[in-house]
PDB file of C-alpha atoms in Angstrom:
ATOM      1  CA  UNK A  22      28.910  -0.679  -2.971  1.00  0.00           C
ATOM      2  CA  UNK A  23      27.852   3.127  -3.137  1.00  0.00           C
ATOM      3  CA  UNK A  24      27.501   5.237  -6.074  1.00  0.00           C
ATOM      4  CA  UNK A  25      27.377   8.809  -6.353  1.00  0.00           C
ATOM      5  CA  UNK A  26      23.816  10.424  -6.752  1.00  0.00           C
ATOM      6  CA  UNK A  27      21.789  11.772  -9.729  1.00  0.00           C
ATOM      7  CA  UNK A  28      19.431  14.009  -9.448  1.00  0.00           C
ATOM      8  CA  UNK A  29      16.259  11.741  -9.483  1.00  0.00           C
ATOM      9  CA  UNK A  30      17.728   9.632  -6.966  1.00  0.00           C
ATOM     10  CA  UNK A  31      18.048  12.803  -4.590  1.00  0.00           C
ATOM     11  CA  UNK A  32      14.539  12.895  -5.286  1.00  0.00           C
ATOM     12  CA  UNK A  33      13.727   9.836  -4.453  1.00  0.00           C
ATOM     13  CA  UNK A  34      15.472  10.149  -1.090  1.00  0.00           C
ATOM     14  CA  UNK A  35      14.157  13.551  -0.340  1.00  0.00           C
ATOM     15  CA  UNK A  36      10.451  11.905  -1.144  1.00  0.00           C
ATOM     16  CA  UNK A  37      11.275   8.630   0.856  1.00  0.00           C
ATOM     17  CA  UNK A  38      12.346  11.140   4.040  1.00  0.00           C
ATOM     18  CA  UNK A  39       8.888  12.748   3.284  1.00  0.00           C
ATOM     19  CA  UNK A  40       6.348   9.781   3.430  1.00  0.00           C
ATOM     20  CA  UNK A  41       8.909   7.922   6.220  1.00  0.00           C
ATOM     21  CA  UNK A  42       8.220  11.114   8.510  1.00  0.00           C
ATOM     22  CA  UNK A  43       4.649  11.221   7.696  1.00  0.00           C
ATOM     23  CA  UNK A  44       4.457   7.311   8.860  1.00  0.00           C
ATOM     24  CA  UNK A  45       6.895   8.046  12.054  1.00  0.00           C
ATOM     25  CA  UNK A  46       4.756  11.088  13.120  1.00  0.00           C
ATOM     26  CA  UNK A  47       1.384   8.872  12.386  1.00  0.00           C
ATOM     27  CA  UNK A  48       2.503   5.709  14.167  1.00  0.00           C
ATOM     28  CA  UNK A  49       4.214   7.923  17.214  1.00  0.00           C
ATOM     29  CA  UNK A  50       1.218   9.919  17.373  1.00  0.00           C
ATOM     30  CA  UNK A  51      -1.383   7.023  17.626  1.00  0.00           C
ATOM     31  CA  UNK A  52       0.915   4.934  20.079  1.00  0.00           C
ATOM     32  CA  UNK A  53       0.984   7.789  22.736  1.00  0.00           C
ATOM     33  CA  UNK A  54      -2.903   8.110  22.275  1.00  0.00           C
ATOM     34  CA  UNK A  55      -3.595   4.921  22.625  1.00  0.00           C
ATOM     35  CA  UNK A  56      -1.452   5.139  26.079  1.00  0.00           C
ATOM     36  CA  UNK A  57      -3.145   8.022  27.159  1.00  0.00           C
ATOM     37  CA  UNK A  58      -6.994   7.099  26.388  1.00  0.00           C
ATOM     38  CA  UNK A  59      -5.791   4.164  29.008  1.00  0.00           C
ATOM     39  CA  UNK A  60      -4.818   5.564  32.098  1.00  0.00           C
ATOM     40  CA  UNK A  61      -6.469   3.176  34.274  1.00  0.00           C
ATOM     41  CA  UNK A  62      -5.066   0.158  32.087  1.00  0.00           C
ATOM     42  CA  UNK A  63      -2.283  -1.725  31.767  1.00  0.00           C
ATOM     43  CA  UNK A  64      -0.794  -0.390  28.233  1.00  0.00           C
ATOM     44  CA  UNK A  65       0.653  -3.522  27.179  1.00  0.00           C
ATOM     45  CA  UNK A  66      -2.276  -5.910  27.070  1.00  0.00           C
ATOM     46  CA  UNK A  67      -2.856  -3.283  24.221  1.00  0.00           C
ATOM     47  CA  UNK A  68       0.174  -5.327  22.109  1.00  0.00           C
ATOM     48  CA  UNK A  69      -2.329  -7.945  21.866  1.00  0.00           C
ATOM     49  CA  UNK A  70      -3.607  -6.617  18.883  1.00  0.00           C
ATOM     50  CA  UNK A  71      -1.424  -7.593  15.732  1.00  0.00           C
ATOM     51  CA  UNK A  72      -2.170  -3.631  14.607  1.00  0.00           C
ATOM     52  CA  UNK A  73      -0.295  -2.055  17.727  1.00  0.00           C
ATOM     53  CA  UNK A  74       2.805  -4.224  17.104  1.00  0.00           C
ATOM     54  CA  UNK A  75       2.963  -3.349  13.645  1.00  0.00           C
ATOM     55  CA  UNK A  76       2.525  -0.083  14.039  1.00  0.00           C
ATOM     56  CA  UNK A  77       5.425  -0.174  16.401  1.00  0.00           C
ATOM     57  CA  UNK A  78       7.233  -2.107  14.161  1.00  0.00           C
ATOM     58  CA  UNK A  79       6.742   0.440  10.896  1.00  0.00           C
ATOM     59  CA  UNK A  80       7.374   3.297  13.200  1.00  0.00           C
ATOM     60  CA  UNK A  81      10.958   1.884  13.831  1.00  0.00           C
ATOM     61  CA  UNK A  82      11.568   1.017  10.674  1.00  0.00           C
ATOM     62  CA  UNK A  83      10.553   4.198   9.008  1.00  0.00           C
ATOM     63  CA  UNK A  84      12.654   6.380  11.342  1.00  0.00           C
ATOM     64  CA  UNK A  85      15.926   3.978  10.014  1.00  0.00           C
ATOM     65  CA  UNK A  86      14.555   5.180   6.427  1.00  0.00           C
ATOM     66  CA  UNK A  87      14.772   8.748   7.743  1.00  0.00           C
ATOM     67  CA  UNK A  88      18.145   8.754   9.227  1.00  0.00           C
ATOM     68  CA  UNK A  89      19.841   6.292   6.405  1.00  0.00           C
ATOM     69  CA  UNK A  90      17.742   8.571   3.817  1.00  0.00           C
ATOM     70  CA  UNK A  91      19.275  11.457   5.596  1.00  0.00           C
ATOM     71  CA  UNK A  92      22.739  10.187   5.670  1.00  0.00           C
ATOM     72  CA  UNK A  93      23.065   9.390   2.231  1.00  0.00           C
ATOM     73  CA  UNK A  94      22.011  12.886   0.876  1.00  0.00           C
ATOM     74  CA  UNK A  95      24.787  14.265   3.524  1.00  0.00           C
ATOM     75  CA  UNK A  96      27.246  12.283   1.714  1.00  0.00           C
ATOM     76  CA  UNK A  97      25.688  12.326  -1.754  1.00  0.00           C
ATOM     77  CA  UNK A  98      26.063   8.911  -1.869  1.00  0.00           C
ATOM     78  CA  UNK A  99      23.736   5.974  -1.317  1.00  0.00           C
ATOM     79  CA  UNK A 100      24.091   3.419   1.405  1.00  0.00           C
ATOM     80  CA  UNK A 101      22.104   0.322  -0.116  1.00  0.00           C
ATOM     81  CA  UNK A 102      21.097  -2.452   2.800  1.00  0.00           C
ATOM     82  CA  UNK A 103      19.564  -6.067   1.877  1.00  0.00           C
ATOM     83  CA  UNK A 104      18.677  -6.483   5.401  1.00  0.00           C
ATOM     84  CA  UNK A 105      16.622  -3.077   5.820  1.00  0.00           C
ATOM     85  CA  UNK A 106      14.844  -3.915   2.364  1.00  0.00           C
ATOM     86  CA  UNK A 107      13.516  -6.851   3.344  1.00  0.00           C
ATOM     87  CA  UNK A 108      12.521  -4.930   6.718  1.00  0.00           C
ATOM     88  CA  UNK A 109      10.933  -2.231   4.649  1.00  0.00           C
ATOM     89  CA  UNK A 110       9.328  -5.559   2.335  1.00  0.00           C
ATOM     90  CA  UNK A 111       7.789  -7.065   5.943  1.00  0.00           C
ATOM     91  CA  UNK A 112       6.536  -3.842   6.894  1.00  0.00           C
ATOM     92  CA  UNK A 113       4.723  -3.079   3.741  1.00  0.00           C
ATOM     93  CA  UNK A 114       3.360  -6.242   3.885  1.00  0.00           C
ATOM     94  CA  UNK A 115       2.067  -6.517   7.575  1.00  0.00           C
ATOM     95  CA  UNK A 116       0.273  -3.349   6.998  1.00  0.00           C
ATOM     96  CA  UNK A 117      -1.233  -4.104   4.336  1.00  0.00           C
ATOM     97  CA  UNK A 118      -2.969  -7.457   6.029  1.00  0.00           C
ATOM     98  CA  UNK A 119      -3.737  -5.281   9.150  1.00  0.00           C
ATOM     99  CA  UNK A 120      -5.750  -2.918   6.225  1.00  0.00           C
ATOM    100  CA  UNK A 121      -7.018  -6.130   4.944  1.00  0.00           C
ATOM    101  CA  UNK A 122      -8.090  -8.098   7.997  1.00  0.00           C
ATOM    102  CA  UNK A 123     -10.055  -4.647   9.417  1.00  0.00           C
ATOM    103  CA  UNK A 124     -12.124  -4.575   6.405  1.00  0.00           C
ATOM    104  CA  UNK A 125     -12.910  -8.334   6.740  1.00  0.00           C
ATOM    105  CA  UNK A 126     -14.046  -7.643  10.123  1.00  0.00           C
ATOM    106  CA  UNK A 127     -16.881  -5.556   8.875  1.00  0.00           C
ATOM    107  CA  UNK A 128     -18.198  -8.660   7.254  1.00  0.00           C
ATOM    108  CA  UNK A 129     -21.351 -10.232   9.115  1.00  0.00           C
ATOM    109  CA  UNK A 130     -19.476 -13.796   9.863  1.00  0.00           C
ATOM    110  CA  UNK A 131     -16.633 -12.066  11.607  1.00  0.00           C
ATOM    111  CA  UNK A 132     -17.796 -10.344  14.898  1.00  0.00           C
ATOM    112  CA  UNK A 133     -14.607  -8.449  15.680  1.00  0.00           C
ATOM    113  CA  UNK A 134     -15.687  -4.621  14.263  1.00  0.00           C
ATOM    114  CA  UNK A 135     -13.436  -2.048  16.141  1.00  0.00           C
ATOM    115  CA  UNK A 136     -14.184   1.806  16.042  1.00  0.00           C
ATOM    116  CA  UNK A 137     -12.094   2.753  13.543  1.00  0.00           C
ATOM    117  CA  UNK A 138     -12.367   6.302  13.116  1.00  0.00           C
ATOM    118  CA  UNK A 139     -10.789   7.116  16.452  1.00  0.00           C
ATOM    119  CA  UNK A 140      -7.788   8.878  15.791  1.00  0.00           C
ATOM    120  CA  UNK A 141      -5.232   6.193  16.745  1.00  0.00           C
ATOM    121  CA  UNK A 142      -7.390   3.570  14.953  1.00  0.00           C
ATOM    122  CA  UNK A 143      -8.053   5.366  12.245  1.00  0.00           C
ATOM    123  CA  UNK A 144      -4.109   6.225  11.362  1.00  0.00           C
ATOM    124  CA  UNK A 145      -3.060   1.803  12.283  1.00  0.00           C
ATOM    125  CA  UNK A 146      -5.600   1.152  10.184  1.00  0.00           C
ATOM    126  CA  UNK A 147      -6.431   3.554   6.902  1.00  0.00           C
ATOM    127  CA  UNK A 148      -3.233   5.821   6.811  1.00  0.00           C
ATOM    128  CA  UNK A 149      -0.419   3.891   8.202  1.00  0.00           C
ATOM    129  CA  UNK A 150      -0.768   0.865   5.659  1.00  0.00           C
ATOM    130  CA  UNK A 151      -1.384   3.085   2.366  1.00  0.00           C
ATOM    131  CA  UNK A 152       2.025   4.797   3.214  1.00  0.00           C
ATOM    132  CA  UNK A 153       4.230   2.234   3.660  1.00  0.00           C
ATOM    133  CA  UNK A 154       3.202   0.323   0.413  1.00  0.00           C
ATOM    134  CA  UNK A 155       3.707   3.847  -1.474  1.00  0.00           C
ATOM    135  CA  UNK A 156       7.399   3.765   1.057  1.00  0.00           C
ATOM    136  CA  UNK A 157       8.344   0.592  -0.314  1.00  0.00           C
ATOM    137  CA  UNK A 158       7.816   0.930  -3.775  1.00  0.00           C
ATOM    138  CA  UNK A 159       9.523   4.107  -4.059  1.00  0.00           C
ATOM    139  CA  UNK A 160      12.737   2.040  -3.114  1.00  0.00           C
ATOM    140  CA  UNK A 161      15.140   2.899  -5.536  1.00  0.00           C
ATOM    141  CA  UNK A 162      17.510  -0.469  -5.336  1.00  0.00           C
ATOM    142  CA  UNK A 163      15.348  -3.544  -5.393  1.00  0.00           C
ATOM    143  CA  UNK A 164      16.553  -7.254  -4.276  1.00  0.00           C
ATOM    144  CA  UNK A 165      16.207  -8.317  -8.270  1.00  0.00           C
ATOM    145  CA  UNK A 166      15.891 -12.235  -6.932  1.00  0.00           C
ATOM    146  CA  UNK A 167      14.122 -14.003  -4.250  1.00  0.00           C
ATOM    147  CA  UNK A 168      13.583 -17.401  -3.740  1.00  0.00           C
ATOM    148  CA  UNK A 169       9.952 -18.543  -1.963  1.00  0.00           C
ATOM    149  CA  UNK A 170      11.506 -18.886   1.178  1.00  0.00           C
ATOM    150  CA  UNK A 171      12.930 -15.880   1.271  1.00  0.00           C
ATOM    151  CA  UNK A 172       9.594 -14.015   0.436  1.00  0.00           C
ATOM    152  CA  UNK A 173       8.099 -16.079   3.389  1.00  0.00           C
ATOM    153  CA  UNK A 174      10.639 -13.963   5.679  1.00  0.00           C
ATOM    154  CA  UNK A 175       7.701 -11.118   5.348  1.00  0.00           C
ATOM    155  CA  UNK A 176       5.954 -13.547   7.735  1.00  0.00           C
ATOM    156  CA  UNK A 177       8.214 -13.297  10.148  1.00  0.00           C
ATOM    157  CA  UNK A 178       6.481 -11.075  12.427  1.00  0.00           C
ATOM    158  CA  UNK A 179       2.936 -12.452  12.304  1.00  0.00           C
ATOM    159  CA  UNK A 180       4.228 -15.563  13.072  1.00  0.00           C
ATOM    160  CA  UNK A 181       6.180 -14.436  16.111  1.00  0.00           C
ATOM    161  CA  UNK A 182       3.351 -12.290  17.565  1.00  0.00           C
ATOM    162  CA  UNK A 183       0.602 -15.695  16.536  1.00  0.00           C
ATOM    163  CA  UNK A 184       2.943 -17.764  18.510  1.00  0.00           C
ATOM    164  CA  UNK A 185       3.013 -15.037  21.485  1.00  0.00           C
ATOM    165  CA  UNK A 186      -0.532 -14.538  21.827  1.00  0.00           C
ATOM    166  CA  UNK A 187      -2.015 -17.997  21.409  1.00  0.00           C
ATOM    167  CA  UNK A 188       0.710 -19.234  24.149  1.00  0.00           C
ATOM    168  CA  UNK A 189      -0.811 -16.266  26.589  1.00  0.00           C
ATOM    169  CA  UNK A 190      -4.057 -17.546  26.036  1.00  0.00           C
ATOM    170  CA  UNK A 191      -3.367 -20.985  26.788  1.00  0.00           C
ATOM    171  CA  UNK A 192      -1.619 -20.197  29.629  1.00  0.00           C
ATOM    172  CA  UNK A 193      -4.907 -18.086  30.292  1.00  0.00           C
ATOM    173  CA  UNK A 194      -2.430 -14.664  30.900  1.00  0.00           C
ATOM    174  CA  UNK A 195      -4.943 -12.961  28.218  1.00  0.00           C
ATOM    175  CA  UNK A 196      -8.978 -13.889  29.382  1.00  0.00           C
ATOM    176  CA  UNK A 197     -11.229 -14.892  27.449  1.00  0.00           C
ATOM    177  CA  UNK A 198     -12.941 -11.803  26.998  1.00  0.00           C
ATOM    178  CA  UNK A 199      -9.476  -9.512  26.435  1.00  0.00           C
ATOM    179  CA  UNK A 200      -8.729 -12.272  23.362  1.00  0.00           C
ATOM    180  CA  UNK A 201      -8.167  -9.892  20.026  1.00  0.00           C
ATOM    181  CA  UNK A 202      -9.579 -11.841  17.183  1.00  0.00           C
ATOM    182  CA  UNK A 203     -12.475 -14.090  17.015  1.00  0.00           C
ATOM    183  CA  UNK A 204      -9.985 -16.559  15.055  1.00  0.00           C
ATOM    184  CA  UNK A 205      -8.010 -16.693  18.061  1.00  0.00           C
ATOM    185  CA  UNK A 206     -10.724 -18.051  20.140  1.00  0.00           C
ATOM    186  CA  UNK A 207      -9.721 -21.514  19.688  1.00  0.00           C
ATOM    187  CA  UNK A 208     -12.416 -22.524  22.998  1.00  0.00           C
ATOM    188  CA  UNK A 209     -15.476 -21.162  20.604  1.00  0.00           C
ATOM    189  CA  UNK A 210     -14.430 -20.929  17.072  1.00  0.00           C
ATOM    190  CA  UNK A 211     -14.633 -24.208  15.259  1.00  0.00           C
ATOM    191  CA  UNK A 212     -11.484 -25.734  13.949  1.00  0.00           C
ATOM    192  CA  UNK A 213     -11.955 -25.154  10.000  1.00  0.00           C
ATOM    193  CA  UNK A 214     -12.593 -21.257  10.830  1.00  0.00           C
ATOM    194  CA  UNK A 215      -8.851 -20.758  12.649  1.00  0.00           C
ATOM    195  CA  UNK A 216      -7.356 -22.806   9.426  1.00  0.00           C
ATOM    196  CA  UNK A 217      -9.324 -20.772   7.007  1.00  0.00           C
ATOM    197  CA  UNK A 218      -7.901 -17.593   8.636  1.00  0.00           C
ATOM    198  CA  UNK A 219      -4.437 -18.845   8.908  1.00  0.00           C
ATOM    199  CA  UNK A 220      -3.905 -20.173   5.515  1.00  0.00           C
ATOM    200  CA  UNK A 221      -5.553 -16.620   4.115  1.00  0.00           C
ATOM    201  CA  UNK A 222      -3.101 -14.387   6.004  1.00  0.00           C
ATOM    202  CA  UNK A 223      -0.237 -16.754   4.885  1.00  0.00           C
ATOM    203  CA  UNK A 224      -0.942 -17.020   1.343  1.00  0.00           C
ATOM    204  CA  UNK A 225      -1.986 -13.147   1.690  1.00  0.00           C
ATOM    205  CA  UNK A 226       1.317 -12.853   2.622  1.00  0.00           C
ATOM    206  CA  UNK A 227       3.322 -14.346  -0.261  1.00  0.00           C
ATOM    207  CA  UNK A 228       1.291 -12.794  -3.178  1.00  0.00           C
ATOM    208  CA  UNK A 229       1.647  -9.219  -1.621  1.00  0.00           C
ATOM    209  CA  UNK A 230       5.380  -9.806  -1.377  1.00  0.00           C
ATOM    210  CA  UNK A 231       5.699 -11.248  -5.088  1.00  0.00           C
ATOM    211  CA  UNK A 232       3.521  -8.113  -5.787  1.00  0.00           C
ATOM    212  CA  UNK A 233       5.226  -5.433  -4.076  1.00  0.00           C
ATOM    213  CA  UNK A 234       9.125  -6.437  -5.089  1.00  0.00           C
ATOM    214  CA  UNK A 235       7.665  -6.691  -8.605  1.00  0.00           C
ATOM    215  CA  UNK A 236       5.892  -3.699  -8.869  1.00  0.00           C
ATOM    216  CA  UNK A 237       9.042  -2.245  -6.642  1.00  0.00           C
ATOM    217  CA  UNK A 238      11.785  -3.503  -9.575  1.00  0.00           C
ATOM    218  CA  UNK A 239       9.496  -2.147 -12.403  1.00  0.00           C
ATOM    219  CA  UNK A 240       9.130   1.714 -10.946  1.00  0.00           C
ATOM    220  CA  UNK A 241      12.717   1.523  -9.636  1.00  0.00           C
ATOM    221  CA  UNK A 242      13.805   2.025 -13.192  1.00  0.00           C
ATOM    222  CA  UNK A 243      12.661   5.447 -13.657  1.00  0.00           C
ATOM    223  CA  UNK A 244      14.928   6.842 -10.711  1.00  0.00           C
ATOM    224  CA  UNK A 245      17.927   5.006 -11.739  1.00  0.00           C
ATOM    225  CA  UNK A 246      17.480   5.426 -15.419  1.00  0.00           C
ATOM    226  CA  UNK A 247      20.027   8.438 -15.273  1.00  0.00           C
ATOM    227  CA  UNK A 248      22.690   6.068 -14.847  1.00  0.00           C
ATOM    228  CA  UNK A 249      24.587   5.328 -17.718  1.00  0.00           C
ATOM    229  CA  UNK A 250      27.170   2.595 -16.395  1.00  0.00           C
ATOM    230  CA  UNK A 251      25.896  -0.665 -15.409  1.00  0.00           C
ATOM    231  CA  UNK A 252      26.073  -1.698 -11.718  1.00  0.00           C
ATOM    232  CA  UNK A 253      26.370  -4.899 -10.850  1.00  0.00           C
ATOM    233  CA  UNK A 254      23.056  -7.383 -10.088  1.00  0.00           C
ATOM    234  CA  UNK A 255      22.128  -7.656  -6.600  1.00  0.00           C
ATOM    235  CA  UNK A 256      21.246 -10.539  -4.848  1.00  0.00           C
TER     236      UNK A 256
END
């Protein structure tokens, strides 16, 4: 149901167009680099790496912020999607464990350090995350209940691209060498270390998206607070 705009929520919008830009040009910026430094590679054993895909993934999802953002201040009205919030939820999330998994990597037990103050790697990993937390909670119309499962959902895309890669390197389409994450190396790395790893990123995962929709529903009050009828609950 749409509503005609106050002033704050303009702002909002106009800010939201800001930061989503700043992530598009970030994300589309590092992607081509990437590309480029490997001109004698294939490009696409880079999506091995859990940061490339989401930094795909946020790039996308930040441009349908820009263009929905833009949209709505064309028409002065707001165009509120359950679907896309829970994209903009799984996004915020993801990058946040990318942000979270690099630093662990600079811990002695974990031999997987990258370079991460090439530009490309530097933007996945530092700028890229920050951003879309800041994008997310800046959304003005929160999902105000969600059940367990449906915070699991933010999962969605770790799971898919954990199923993906461990199936390439059983099938032994990713060598041994070319395998992203020392956690993945189920050939070397001793049972308990994969579980450790898997149940951290999962229950990572559901306390960052209790957090974020929480911390998202209290700050959404101060743009909507100019409104003096009361719309309906959303679901």
């Amino acid at each position: 149901m749409s509503a005609l705009l106050t002033k704050r929520e303009k702002t909002n919008i106009i800010i939201n167009i800001v930061i989503s830009s700043l992530i598009f040009i970030c994300g589309t910026g590092s992607l081509i680099v990437s590309a480029i430094r490997q001109p004698e590679q294939n490009f696409f054993l880079e999506f091995r790496f859990m940061t490339v895909n989401g930094t795909l993934f946020t790039t996308l999802i930040s441009l349908s912020v820009i263009i929905i953002s833009a949209v709505e201040l064309r028409k002065r009205r707001e165009l509120w999607s359950a679907r896309l919030y829970h994209l903009r939820l799984s996004s915020a999330v993801t990058e946040t464990i990318i942000a979270v998994v690099i630093l662990m990597s600079f811990f002695p037990f974990v031999p997987d350090s990258p370079n991460i103050f090439t530009f490309e790697s530097f933007n996945m990993h530092l700028v890229i995350p920050p951003l879309s937390i800041v994008s997310f909670l800046l959304n003005k119309k929160p999902v105000t209940k969600m059940s367990s499962i449906t915070r699991m959902n933010c999962a969605w895309l770790i799971t898919l691209y954990a199923a993906v890669v461990i199936t390439l390197i059983v099938l032994g389409l990713i060598p041994d060498e070319k395998i992203p994450y020392s956690f993945m190396d189920f050939k070397t790395r001793p049972v308990w270390y994969m579980i450790y790893f898997g149940c951290f990123i999962y229950s990572l995962t559901y306390v960052l998206s209790f957090l974020f929709t929480d911390w998202n529903h209290r700050i959404s009050r101060f743009w909507t607070e100019e409104n003096k009828a009361v719309s309906p609950q959303r679901s």
